[in-house]
Structure formats: structure tokens, C-alpha cells
């Protein structure tokens, strides 16, 4: 059999624990037998991040800037316990945070819908993709506890030295809390741009929601920037693609999302996206069936699974116990990245392979062969639970 060839390399970022084992298995069983894989490999596994003082993460992000498309395995974000477990030089930052800061992107999370796993919301027929603004708001806030008797103000010192203040609250009888947060026009605009472009690339409607009726300056700024950019640059393309841009209040959006049948992109402010993406993922069935892609305003793409390194399963594996870890989101990270690479390089064979890989994966589950997490959820009568690598073997035999 002739292997499919590639032109430009894909930026490959290896990771940690159970997902590192999935990574190896996917490459060996599902990719290398069919593709003459051209990857530039970066080992973002925690030991190598520590060895390189985390430079490898920055180098990987720069490689995505160079080549345009990357695929990433889940990685450990160290905490105090991990510093001890791995004997780290320091508590390195989240690789995803580092990469996001360099590429300045928006994260789109989409569930993989499969027969036999029914969403908790019975009207949902098609996936709902959440686009989360990944900059600012409460994630970059300054907050204080304020004692009784104190007065809190917002103060802005302008470039000319003049100061504008606004009263937050006078804490007359007891203490309380205050918080200052920000966003920038540039970041909001690049978020909006990423959402419009992504909607056009997948030909789905785009919804956007904030609380602009209450937050008449802060949230209203988001609403205005989206509306202006849409009119100025995207309305014509949306009309031509037969898709719509729809703005509504966050509470109205929540109600409409629940009543909808899915099949659209929901753009959310940072906090809304954090919360809503977990809710949507859970309601669609399993975090293990959620893909994630970071899209930068200048058209760079980084694909990954939304879940973490599945530590609990890894420790079982280290103990010699059998595991049944779901590899679907990681397989779809690869197929998504290969498809994007194929589209950018005009490689129809590679694009067709990405489609076949996804179909073989879904067909395997729909034929009743699945990992333990899905086995618990599936209503297929003939379902059968298989091991981590057993699932990959079943997909591989369908592919071949
Ligand atoms: P997790 O790895 O997502 O796993 C949490 C639980 O969800 C698992 O114990 C398992 O439940 C279930 N699960 C998740 N993915 C699964 C899969 N593919 N197949 C089957 N079950 C799956 O989250 P975590 O345990 O909180 O975090 C572990 C490590 O991952 C942490 O070090 C964290 O820093 C890192 N992390 C990385 C990323 C990333 O790189 N993007 C994202 C999140 C977390 P059961 O145990 O009940 O089977
Ligand atoms: Mg969250």
C-alpha cells in the first residue's frame, strides 16, 4: 500500500501520563501505517519541560507560528504536589497558557456526537461549539478585602497625568470585597475576528452573548466591537455562506441554547466560556468526547483534546492494572490537525484520510465497541467494553 505523503510538517507536541500512552498508540496504530508522517516533534512532557527550563514550550509555540498547524497531547500543569513528584526546578506555568499567550488565540471546544450516547438535553441533535475569549476579565483581576469604614474608588491616570475616579462603594458598617478587571479593544476585536472566521470555515451560525444591559460600558464594549466588525468586514461573507450572526443577552442565550437543536457556535466572554463549556461538555456525555482548537487571529491552528492527562488511569496503568481510557478526543485532535494541514497544502488524499479516521472511530463506537466511560453512558444493546489499546486496535482494523 502506498503511504499518503505530506508537504509541510505538522508541529507535534507530546505530553504526559495516560495521554502520552494514547499518543504513542495513535501514532503507531492509526497514523504511521497509512501516512508518511512529517512532524516537527516537541516533547512537552513534564520531565523535558523541566530539563529545558520550559524553553521547549516556547519553541513549540514559535514552530506553530512558522508552520501554521500544531497538534498537542494533554500536559500536566504543575502544582506543589507535582513539583515534589517530579523533583521540578520550579512550578512551571501551564503550557496551554504559554502557547495561548504567544499565539493570542481563541479556543473553540466542540463535542463529538455519536449514536448511543444521548445528550442530557433531549432537543440537542448537533454539536454546540463554545468559543471562549481567553484573555482578561476576572482571570487577570486585582482584588482586595476592604475593611469597615473604608471607601473604594476606581482611579484611572491618563497619559497627560489627569486622573478620573469613580466611586465603587463606601463600606460604612462592615467590611467587604472589591475587584478591578480589564479587557482591551485589541483583544476583544481579535476574539471577534477569530469567531467570525471560524464560523465561516465551518459554515455554522455564530451566537454571542454578554450582560450589556447591566454592564453598560464593559460588556457593552464587547457587543459594540462584535457588531461593528461584523458590519464592516463579515456581513457579506456570512450572507453568502448562508449563516447568521446573532447577539443576545447571556440569560436569553442560556434559555435558547437549551431549547435549540445545536449546530452553532456560541461565543462567550472568558468566565462564561469557562463555565458553559464544562456544562455543555457534560451534557453532551463525556469530557473525553470534547475536542479543542486554538485559532489565532492570523490563522494559526492548534488542536488538542479538552481533557487532561487522566492521572487516575495512569497510576492504575503503572500498577499493572488494565485501563480503558478513551482516546477519541485525542484521535480527533490528530484528524483535525491533519485535515487543516491538508487544506492549507492542497492534499486531497490527506484530507480524505482525516475523514476516514474520524468515521472509523465513530463507526467502531456505533458498532458497540467502546471504552469504559462510554460503556456506562451508551444505550446500544450490543455494547462491549474494551481496553485502552483494544479500542485503538478496533479502529485500526476498520481503517485497514
Ligand atoms: P482529567 O485528566 O481530564 O481527568 C479527570 C477525570 O475525567 C478522569 O479521572 C476520568 O474519570 C475522566 N476522564 C477524562 N478524560 C478521560 C478519558 N480520555 N477517558 C476516560 N475518562 C476520562 O483531569 P484531572 O485529573 O483533573 O487532571 C489531570 C492532569 O491533567 C492535571 O495534572 C492537569 O494539570 C492536567 N490537565 C491538562 C489539560 C491540558 O493539557 N489541556 C487540561 C486539563 C487538565 P474517572 O477517573 O472517573 O474514570
Ligand atoms: Mg472550566
Short mmCIF file of N, CA, C and O in Angstrom, two decimals, residues 241-370:
data_model
loop_
_atom_site.label_atom_id
_atom_site.label_comp_id
_atom_site.label_asym_id
_atom_site.label_seq_id
_atom_site.Cartn_x
_atom_site.Cartn_y
_atom_site.Cartn_z
N UNK A 241 -22.46 32.75 2.72
CA UNK A 241 -22.35 31.38 3.24
C UNK A 241 -23.68 30.87 3.79
O UNK A 241 -23.78 29.70 4.19
N UNK A 242 -24.68 31.74 3.86
CA UNK A 242 -25.99 31.32 4.36
C UNK A 242 -26.00 31.09 5.87
O UNK A 242 -26.77 30.28 6.38
N UNK A 243 -25.13 31.81 6.60
CA UNK A 243 -25.11 31.68 8.06
C UNK A 243 -25.42 33.05 8.68
O UNK A 243 -25.34 34.07 8.00
N UNK A 244 -25.78 33.05 9.96
CA UNK A 244 -26.15 34.31 10.61
C UNK A 244 -25.28 34.58 11.83
O UNK A 244 -24.75 33.67 12.46
N UNK A 245 -25.20 35.87 12.16
CA UNK A 245 -24.59 36.30 13.42
C UNK A 245 -25.72 36.83 14.28
O UNK A 245 -26.52 37.66 13.84
N UNK A 246 -25.79 36.33 15.51
CA UNK A 246 -26.93 36.61 16.37
C UNK A 246 -26.43 37.03 17.74
O UNK A 246 -25.70 36.29 18.40
N UNK A 247 -26.79 38.25 18.18
CA UNK A 247 -26.40 38.71 19.51
C UNK A 247 -27.59 38.68 20.44
O UNK A 247 -28.69 39.11 20.08
N UNK A 248 -27.39 38.20 21.65
CA UNK A 248 -28.47 38.27 22.64
C UNK A 248 -27.88 38.31 24.05
O UNK A 248 -26.69 38.05 24.25
N UNK A 249 -28.70 38.68 25.02
CA UNK A 249 -28.25 38.72 26.41
C UNK A 249 -27.88 37.31 26.88
O UNK A 249 -28.53 36.34 26.48
N UNK A 250 -26.90 37.22 27.79
CA UNK A 250 -26.43 35.91 28.24
C UNK A 250 -27.56 35.05 28.81
O UNK A 250 -27.64 33.85 28.54
N UNK A 251 -28.49 35.65 29.56
CA UNK A 251 -29.55 34.81 30.15
C UNK A 251 -30.53 34.32 29.07
O UNK A 251 -31.00 33.18 29.12
N UNK A 252 -30.78 35.16 28.09
CA UNK A 252 -31.62 34.72 26.97
C UNK A 252 -30.90 33.62 26.17
O UNK A 252 -31.51 32.64 25.76
N UNK A 253 -29.57 33.80 26.01
CA UNK A 253 -28.79 32.81 25.26
C UNK A 253 -28.88 31.44 25.94
O UNK A 253 -29.09 30.42 25.29
N UNK A 254 -28.73 31.42 27.26
CA UNK A 254 -28.77 30.16 28.00
C UNK A 254 -30.10 29.44 27.76
O UNK A 254 -30.13 28.24 27.47
N UNK A 255 -31.19 30.20 27.81
CA UNK A 255 -32.50 29.61 27.60
C UNK A 255 -32.64 29.07 26.17
O UNK A 255 -33.14 27.97 25.94
N UNK A 256 -32.16 29.86 25.21
CA UNK A 256 -32.27 29.44 23.80
C UNK A 256 -31.38 28.23 23.50
O UNK A 256 -31.75 27.37 22.69
N UNK A 257 -30.20 28.18 24.13
CA UNK A 257 -29.29 27.06 23.90
C UNK A 257 -29.97 25.76 24.32
O UNK A 257 -29.94 24.75 23.61
N UNK A 258 -30.61 25.79 25.47
CA UNK A 258 -31.27 24.58 25.99
C UNK A 258 -32.42 24.14 25.07
O UNK A 258 -32.64 22.96 24.87
N UNK A 259 -33.13 25.12 24.47
CA UNK A 259 -34.26 24.76 23.59
C UNK A 259 -33.82 24.41 22.16
O UNK A 259 -34.61 23.92 21.38
N UNK A 260 -32.54 24.70 21.84
CA UNK A 260 -32.10 24.56 20.45
C UNK A 260 -31.84 23.11 20.09
O UNK A 260 -31.83 22.24 20.96
N UNK A 261 -31.58 22.86 18.79
CA UNK A 261 -31.14 21.52 18.43
C UNK A 261 -29.63 21.47 18.19
O UNK A 261 -29.09 20.47 17.73
N UNK A 262 -28.92 22.56 18.54
CA UNK A 262 -27.47 22.59 18.40
C UNK A 262 -27.05 22.97 16.99
O UNK A 262 -27.86 23.48 16.20
N UNK A 263 -25.78 22.72 16.69
CA UNK A 263 -25.30 23.01 15.34
C UNK A 263 -24.85 24.44 15.13
O UNK A 263 -24.89 24.94 14.01
N UNK A 264 -24.42 25.13 16.20
CA UNK A 264 -23.93 26.51 16.05
C UNK A 264 -22.74 26.74 16.97
O UNK A 264 -22.38 25.87 17.78
N UNK A 265 -22.15 27.94 16.83
CA UNK A 265 -21.02 28.32 17.68
C UNK A 265 -21.52 29.37 18.66
O UNK A 265 -22.19 30.33 18.26
N UNK A 266 -21.20 29.19 19.91
CA UNK A 266 -21.62 30.14 20.94
C UNK A 266 -20.37 30.84 21.48
O UNK A 266 -19.56 30.21 22.15
N UNK A 267 -20.21 32.11 21.12
CA UNK A 267 -19.06 32.88 21.60
C UNK A 267 -19.37 33.42 22.99
O UNK A 267 -20.43 34.01 23.21
N UNK A 268 -18.45 33.19 23.92
CA UNK A 268 -18.65 33.58 25.32
C UNK A 268 -17.48 34.40 25.83
O UNK A 268 -16.32 34.14 25.48
N UNK A 269 -17.78 35.34 26.70
CA UNK A 269 -16.71 36.02 27.45
C UNK A 269 -15.98 34.96 28.28
O UNK A 269 -16.47 33.87 28.51
N UNK A 270 -14.79 35.35 28.75
CA UNK A 270 -13.87 34.41 29.39
C UNK A 270 -14.52 33.54 30.48
O UNK A 270 -14.45 32.30 30.44
N UNK A 271 -15.19 34.17 31.43
CA UNK A 271 -15.79 33.41 32.54
C UNK A 271 -16.98 32.59 32.06
O UNK A 271 -17.13 31.41 32.42
N UNK A 272 -17.83 33.19 31.25
CA UNK A 272 -18.99 32.44 30.72
C UNK A 272 -18.51 31.20 29.97
O UNK A 272 -19.09 30.12 30.09
N UNK A 273 -17.45 31.36 29.19
CA UNK A 273 -16.94 30.24 28.39
C UNK A 273 -16.35 29.15 29.27
O UNK A 273 -16.51 27.97 29.00
N UNK A 274 -15.67 29.56 30.34
CA UNK A 274 -15.10 28.60 31.29
C UNK A 274 -16.22 27.71 31.84
O UNK A 274 -16.14 26.48 31.83
N UNK A 275 -17.28 28.36 32.31
CA UNK A 275 -18.37 27.63 32.97
C UNK A 275 -19.23 26.87 31.96
O UNK A 275 -19.53 25.69 32.13
N UNK A 276 -19.62 27.56 30.91
CA UNK A 276 -20.55 26.96 29.95
C UNK A 276 -19.92 25.80 29.19
O UNK A 276 -20.60 24.85 28.82
N UNK A 277 -18.60 25.86 28.95
CA UNK A 277 -18.00 24.76 28.19
C UNK A 277 -18.03 23.48 29.02
O UNK A 277 -18.22 22.40 28.47
N UNK A 278 -17.84 23.59 30.33
CA UNK A 278 -17.93 22.39 31.16
C UNK A 278 -19.36 21.86 31.19
O UNK A 278 -19.59 20.65 31.17
N UNK A 279 -20.33 22.77 31.23
CA UNK A 279 -21.72 22.33 31.27
C UNK A 279 -22.10 21.65 29.95
O UNK A 279 -22.69 20.56 29.94
N UNK A 280 -21.72 22.29 28.84
CA UNK A 280 -22.08 21.72 27.53
C UNK A 280 -21.38 20.38 27.32
O UNK A 280 -22.00 19.41 26.86
N UNK A 281 -20.11 20.29 27.74
CA UNK A 281 -19.37 19.02 27.58
C UNK A 281 -20.06 17.90 28.35
O UNK A 281 -20.28 16.81 27.83
N UNK A 282 -20.40 18.18 29.58
CA UNK A 282 -21.03 17.17 30.42
C UNK A 282 -22.39 16.76 29.86
O UNK A 282 -22.72 15.58 29.82
N UNK A 283 -23.15 17.76 29.40
CA UNK A 283 -24.49 17.45 28.89
C UNK A 283 -24.42 16.66 27.58
O UNK A 283 -25.33 15.92 27.26
N UNK A 284 -23.33 16.81 26.83
CA UNK A 284 -23.19 16.01 25.61
C UNK A 284 -22.70 14.61 25.92
O UNK A 284 -22.63 13.77 25.04
N UNK A 285 -22.29 14.34 27.15
CA UNK A 285 -21.95 12.96 27.50
C UNK A 285 -20.68 12.84 28.29
O UNK A 285 -20.68 12.38 29.41
N UNK A 286 -19.56 13.25 27.73
CA UNK A 286 -18.30 12.95 28.39
C UNK A 286 -17.23 13.96 28.00
O UNK A 286 -17.11 14.34 26.83
N UNK A 287 -16.44 14.36 28.99
CA UNK A 287 -15.31 15.26 28.72
C UNK A 287 -14.34 14.59 27.75
O UNK A 287 -13.62 15.25 27.01
N UNK A 288 -14.34 13.28 27.76
CA UNK A 288 -13.42 12.54 26.89
C UNK A 288 -13.85 12.60 25.43
O UNK A 288 -13.15 12.11 24.55
N UNK A 289 -15.01 13.20 25.14
CA UNK A 289 -15.50 13.32 23.76
C UNK A 289 -15.50 14.78 23.32
O UNK A 289 -16.28 15.18 22.44
N UNK A 290 -14.64 15.60 23.93
CA UNK A 290 -14.63 17.02 23.62
C UNK A 290 -13.30 17.39 22.96
O UNK A 290 -12.24 17.10 23.50
N UNK A 291 -13.38 18.02 21.79
CA UNK A 291 -12.15 18.48 21.14
C UNK A 291 -11.98 19.96 21.39
O UNK A 291 -12.93 20.66 21.74
N UNK A 292 -10.80 20.43 21.12
CA UNK A 292 -10.48 21.81 21.42
C UNK A 292 -9.51 22.31 20.36
O UNK A 292 -8.55 21.61 20.03
N UNK A 293 -9.78 23.47 19.79
CA UNK A 293 -8.82 24.03 18.84
C UNK A 293 -8.61 25.51 19.14
O UNK A 293 -9.55 26.25 19.38
N UNK A 294 -7.34 25.87 19.18
CA UNK A 294 -6.96 27.27 19.40
C UNK A 294 -6.75 27.90 18.03
O UNK A 294 -5.94 27.40 17.25
N UNK A 295 -7.49 28.98 17.74
CA UNK A 295 -7.37 29.65 16.44
C UNK A 295 -6.88 31.06 16.68
O UNK A 295 -7.49 31.81 17.44
N UNK A 296 -5.76 31.42 16.08
CA UNK A 296 -5.23 32.76 16.30
C UNK A 296 -5.79 33.71 15.25
O UNK A 296 -6.22 33.28 14.18
N UNK A 297 -5.78 35.01 15.54
CA UNK A 297 -6.34 35.96 14.57
C UNK A 297 -5.61 35.93 13.23
O UNK A 297 -6.20 36.24 12.20
N UNK A 298 -4.33 35.55 13.23
CA UNK A 298 -3.64 35.47 11.93
C UNK A 298 -3.68 34.07 11.33
O UNK A 298 -2.86 33.73 10.48
N UNK A 299 -4.64 33.24 11.80
CA UNK A 299 -4.89 31.98 11.09
C UNK A 299 -3.95 30.84 11.45
O UNK A 299 -3.61 30.02 10.60
N UNK A 300 -3.50 30.75 12.71
CA UNK A 300 -2.72 29.61 13.16
C UNK A 300 -3.67 28.69 13.94
O UNK A 300 -4.59 29.18 14.60
N UNK A 301 -3.42 27.38 13.85
CA UNK A 301 -4.34 26.41 14.47
C UNK A 301 -3.58 25.44 15.36
O UNK A 301 -2.57 24.87 14.95
N UNK A 302 -4.10 25.24 16.58
CA UNK A 302 -3.52 24.23 17.46
C UNK A 302 -4.65 23.33 17.97
O UNK A 302 -5.60 23.81 18.60
N UNK A 303 -4.56 22.03 17.70
CA UNK A 303 -5.63 21.08 18.04
C UNK A 303 -5.24 20.25 19.25
O UNK A 303 -4.09 19.82 19.37
N UNK A 304 -6.21 19.99 20.13
CA UNK A 304 -5.96 19.09 21.25
C UNK A 304 -7.28 18.52 21.77
O UNK A 304 -8.35 18.92 21.35
N UNK A 305 -7.16 17.56 22.71
CA UNK A 305 -8.34 17.08 23.42
C UNK A 305 -8.61 18.07 24.55
O UNK A 305 -7.69 18.70 25.05
N UNK A 306 -9.88 18.19 24.95
CA UNK A 306 -10.18 19.14 26.02
C UNK A 306 -9.82 18.59 27.40
O UNK A 306 -9.63 19.35 28.34
N UNK A 307 -9.72 17.26 27.53
CA UNK A 307 -9.47 16.69 28.86
C UNK A 307 -7.99 16.74 29.22
O UNK A 307 -7.14 17.11 28.39
N UNK A 308 -7.69 16.35 30.45
CA UNK A 308 -6.32 16.37 30.94
C UNK A 308 -5.60 15.06 30.71
O UNK A 308 -5.97 14.29 29.79
N UNK A 309 -4.60 14.78 31.53
CA UNK A 309 -3.72 13.63 31.31
C UNK A 309 -4.26 12.34 31.93
O UNK A 309 -3.59 11.32 31.90
N UNK A 310 -5.45 12.41 32.50
CA UNK A 310 -6.16 11.25 33.07
C UNK A 310 -5.27 10.51 34.08
O UNK A 310 -5.04 9.29 33.98
N UNK A 311 -4.81 11.25 35.05
CA UNK A 311 -3.86 10.78 36.06
C UNK A 311 -4.31 9.50 36.76
O UNK A 311 -3.51 8.58 36.95
N UNK A 312 -5.57 9.43 37.13
CA UNK A 312 -6.06 8.27 37.89
C UNK A 312 -5.85 6.97 37.09
O UNK A 312 -5.43 5.96 37.63
N UNK A 313 -6.12 7.03 35.79
CA UNK A 313 -5.93 5.85 34.94
C UNK A 313 -4.43 5.52 34.81
O UNK A 313 -4.04 4.37 34.75
N UNK A 314 -3.61 6.56 34.76
CA UNK A 314 -2.16 6.36 34.59
C UNK A 314 -1.58 5.62 35.79
O UNK A 314 -0.77 4.71 35.63
N UNK A 315 -2.00 6.00 36.99
CA UNK A 315 -1.50 5.32 38.18
C UNK A 315 -1.93 3.86 38.19
O UNK A 315 -1.17 2.98 38.59
N UNK A 316 -3.15 3.58 37.71
CA UNK A 316 -3.59 2.19 37.58
C UNK A 316 -2.68 1.44 36.60
O UNK A 316 -2.25 0.32 36.86
N UNK A 317 -2.40 2.10 35.49
CA UNK A 317 -1.53 1.52 34.46
C UNK A 317 -0.15 1.22 35.05
O UNK A 317 0.41 0.14 34.82
N UNK A 318 0.39 2.15 35.84
CA UNK A 318 1.71 1.94 36.45
C UNK A 318 1.69 0.77 37.43
O UNK A 318 2.70 0.09 37.61
N UNK A 319 0.51 0.52 38.02
CA UNK A 319 0.34 -0.61 38.94
C UNK A 319 0.13 -1.92 38.22
O UNK A 319 -0.13 -2.94 38.87
N UNK A 320 0.16 -1.89 36.89
CA UNK A 320 -0.05 -3.10 36.11
C UNK A 320 -1.51 -3.48 35.95
O UNK A 320 -1.81 -4.56 35.46
N UNK A 321 -2.42 -2.59 36.34
CA UNK A 321 -3.85 -2.90 36.16
C UNK A 321 -4.29 -2.52 34.75
O UNK A 321 -3.73 -1.60 34.15
N UNK A 322 -5.31 -3.22 34.21
CA UNK A 322 -5.80 -2.86 32.88
C UNK A 322 -6.51 -1.50 32.92
O UNK A 322 -7.11 -1.15 33.94
N UNK A 323 -6.41 -0.76 31.83
CA UNK A 323 -7.09 0.55 31.75
C UNK A 323 -8.03 0.55 30.55
O UNK A 323 -7.86 -0.22 29.61
N UNK A 324 -9.01 1.45 30.61
CA UNK A 324 -9.93 1.63 29.49
C UNK A 324 -10.13 3.13 29.32
O UNK A 324 -11.16 3.67 29.68
N UNK A 325 -9.10 3.78 28.81
CA UNK A 325 -9.10 5.23 28.66
C UNK A 325 -9.54 5.60 27.24
O UNK A 325 -9.08 5.00 26.28
N UNK A 326 -10.40 6.59 27.16
CA UNK A 326 -10.98 6.99 25.87
C UNK A 326 -10.00 7.85 25.07
O UNK A 326 -9.56 8.91 25.53
N UNK A 327 -9.70 7.41 23.86
CA UNK A 327 -8.73 8.13 23.02
C UNK A 327 -9.39 8.99 21.95
O UNK A 327 -8.70 9.59 21.12
N UNK A 328 -10.74 9.05 21.95
CA UNK A 328 -11.45 9.68 20.83
C UNK A 328 -11.06 11.15 20.63
O UNK A 328 -10.77 11.59 19.52
N UNK A 329 -11.05 11.92 21.73
CA UNK A 329 -10.74 13.35 21.57
C UNK A 329 -9.31 13.56 21.07
O UNK A 329 -9.04 14.48 20.29
N UNK A 330 -8.41 12.68 21.49
CA UNK A 330 -7.02 12.80 21.02
C UNK A 330 -6.91 12.37 19.55
O UNK A 330 -6.17 12.98 18.77
N UNK A 331 -7.65 11.35 19.16
CA UNK A 331 -7.69 10.96 17.74
C UNK A 331 -8.22 12.13 16.89
O UNK A 331 -7.67 12.47 15.84
N UNK A 332 -9.28 12.78 17.38
CA UNK A 332 -9.87 13.90 16.64
C UNK A 332 -8.95 15.13 16.64
O UNK A 332 -9.05 15.97 15.74
N UNK A 333 -8.10 15.25 17.64
CA UNK A 333 -7.10 16.33 17.60
C UNK A 333 -6.18 16.09 16.40
O UNK A 333 -5.90 17.00 15.61
N UNK A 334 -5.74 14.84 16.24
CA UNK A 334 -4.88 14.50 15.10
C UNK A 334 -5.62 14.67 13.77
O UNK A 334 -5.08 15.25 12.82
N UNK A 335 -6.86 14.17 13.70
CA UNK A 335 -7.58 14.26 12.41
C UNK A 335 -7.85 15.73 12.07
O UNK A 335 -7.75 16.13 10.91
N UNK A 336 -8.17 16.53 13.09
CA UNK A 336 -8.40 17.96 12.85
C UNK A 336 -7.16 18.64 12.32
O UNK A 336 -7.21 19.41 11.36
N UNK A 337 -6.01 18.34 12.93
CA UNK A 337 -4.75 18.96 12.51
C UNK A 337 -4.35 18.49 11.12
O UNK A 337 -3.91 19.28 10.28
N UNK A 338 -4.51 17.19 10.86
CA UNK A 338 -4.15 16.66 9.54
C UNK A 338 -5.05 17.25 8.45
O UNK A 338 -4.59 17.59 7.36
N UNK A 339 -6.35 17.40 8.77
CA UNK A 339 -7.28 17.97 7.79
C UNK A 339 -6.90 19.42 7.48
O UNK A 339 -6.86 19.84 6.33
N UNK A 340 -6.59 20.19 8.53
CA UNK A 340 -6.21 21.59 8.31
C UNK A 340 -4.93 21.68 7.49
O UNK A 340 -4.83 22.45 6.55
N UNK A 341 -3.94 20.84 7.83
CA UNK A 341 -2.67 20.79 7.08
C UNK A 341 -2.96 20.46 5.61
O UNK A 341 -2.41 21.06 4.70
N UNK A 342 -3.86 19.48 5.41
CA UNK A 342 -4.21 19.05 4.05
C UNK A 342 -4.86 20.19 3.28
O UNK A 342 -4.56 20.42 2.10
N UNK A 343 -5.75 20.92 3.94
CA UNK A 343 -6.43 22.03 3.25
C UNK A 343 -5.45 23.14 2.89
O UNK A 343 -5.48 23.69 1.80
N UNK A 344 -4.54 23.44 3.82
CA UNK A 344 -3.57 24.51 3.55
C UNK A 344 -2.60 24.12 2.45
O UNK A 344 -2.13 24.96 1.69
N UNK A 345 -2.26 22.82 2.37
CA UNK A 345 -1.27 22.37 1.39
C UNK A 345 -1.91 21.75 0.15
O UNK A 345 -1.19 21.21 -0.69
N UNK A 346 -3.25 21.80 0.06
CA UNK A 346 -3.97 21.19 -1.07
C UNK A 346 -3.59 19.72 -1.27
O UNK A 346 -3.04 19.34 -2.31
N UNK A 347 -3.83 18.91 -0.22
CA UNK A 347 -3.52 17.48 -0.29
C UNK A 347 -4.81 16.69 -0.09
O UNK A 347 -5.14 16.30 1.03
N UNK A 348 -5.58 16.45 -1.17
CA UNK A 348 -6.88 15.80 -1.02
C UNK A 348 -6.80 14.40 -0.40
O UNK A 348 -7.71 14.00 0.33
N UNK A 349 -5.72 13.66 -0.65
CA UNK A 349 -5.60 12.32 -0.06
C UNK A 349 -5.51 12.38 1.45
O UNK A 349 -6.10 11.57 2.16
N UNK A 350 -4.76 13.37 1.91
CA UNK A 350 -4.60 13.51 3.36
C UNK A 350 -5.91 13.96 3.99
O UNK A 350 -6.29 13.49 5.06
N UNK A 351 -6.62 14.85 3.31
CA UNK A 351 -7.91 15.31 3.83
C UNK A 351 -8.89 14.14 3.90
O UNK A 351 -9.62 13.97 4.89
N UNK A 352 -8.90 13.32 2.86
CA UNK A 352 -9.79 12.16 2.85
C UNK A 352 -9.42 11.19 3.97
O UNK A 352 -10.29 10.58 4.59
N UNK A 353 -8.12 11.08 4.25
CA UNK A 353 -7.70 10.19 5.34
C UNK A 353 -8.23 10.69 6.68
O UNK A 353 -8.71 9.89 7.51
N UNK A 354 -8.17 12.01 6.90
CA UNK A 354 -8.68 12.57 8.16
C UNK A 354 -10.16 12.22 8.33
O UNK A 354 -10.60 11.84 9.41
N UNK A 355 -10.92 12.33 7.24
CA UNK A 355 -12.35 11.97 7.28
C UNK A 355 -12.53 10.48 7.62
O UNK A 355 -13.38 10.11 8.42
N UNK A 356 -11.70 9.65 6.97
CA UNK A 356 -11.83 8.20 7.18
C UNK A 356 -11.48 7.81 8.61
O UNK A 356 -12.10 6.92 9.20
N UNK A 357 -10.46 8.49 9.15
CA UNK A 357 -10.04 8.20 10.53
C UNK A 357 -11.18 8.52 11.51
O UNK A 357 -11.48 7.74 12.41
N UNK A 358 -11.83 9.66 11.29
CA UNK A 358 -12.95 10.03 12.18
C UNK A 358 -14.11 9.06 12.02
O UNK A 358 -14.73 8.63 12.99
N UNK A 359 -14.39 8.70 10.77
CA UNK A 359 -15.51 7.80 10.51
C UNK A 359 -15.24 6.42 11.14
O UNK A 359 -16.12 5.83 11.77
N UNK A 360 -14.01 5.93 10.97
CA UNK A 360 -13.67 4.62 11.54
C UNK A 360 -13.82 4.65 13.06
O UNK A 360 -14.28 3.67 13.67
N UNK A 361 -13.45 5.77 13.67
CA UNK A 361 -13.54 5.90 15.14
C UNK A 361 -15.01 5.86 15.57
O UNK A 361 -15.39 5.11 16.48
N UNK A 362 -15.84 6.67 14.90
CA UNK A 362 -17.26 6.72 15.27
C UNK A 362 -17.96 5.40 14.94
O UNK A 362 -18.79 4.92 15.73
N UNK A 363 -17.62 4.81 13.79
CA UNK A 363 -18.24 3.52 13.42
C UNK A 363 -17.92 2.44 14.45
O UNK A 363 -18.76 1.59 14.74
N UNK A 364 -16.71 2.48 14.98
CA UNK A 364 -16.31 1.48 15.99
C UNK A 364 -17.23 1.59 17.20
O UNK A 364 -17.75 0.58 17.69
N UNK A 365 -17.45 2.83 17.66
CA UNK A 365 -18.30 3.03 18.85
C UNK A 365 -19.75 2.66 18.52
O UNK A 365 -20.44 2.02 19.32
N UNK A 366 -20.19 3.06 17.32
CA UNK A 366 -21.58 2.79 16.96
C UNK A 366 -21.82 1.30 16.71
O UNK A 366 -22.96 0.83 16.76
N UNK A 367 -20.72 0.55 16.48
CA UNK A 367 -20.85 -0.91 16.37
C UNK A 367 -20.82 -1.56 17.75
O UNK A 367 -20.89 -2.79 17.88
N UNK A 368 -20.67 -0.74 18.80
CA UNK A 368 -20.77 -1.27 20.17
C UNK A 368 -19.44 -1.43 20.89
O UNK A 368 -19.41 -1.83 22.04
N UNK A 369 -18.33 -1.13 20.21
CA UNK A 369 -17.00 -1.30 20.82
C UNK A 369 -16.56 0.03 21.41
O UNK A 369 -16.39 1.01 20.68
N UNK A 370 -16.37 0.09 22.73
CA UNK A 370 -16.08 1.38 23.36
C UNK A 370 -15.32 1.23 24.67
O UNK A 370 -15.29 0.13 25.25
#
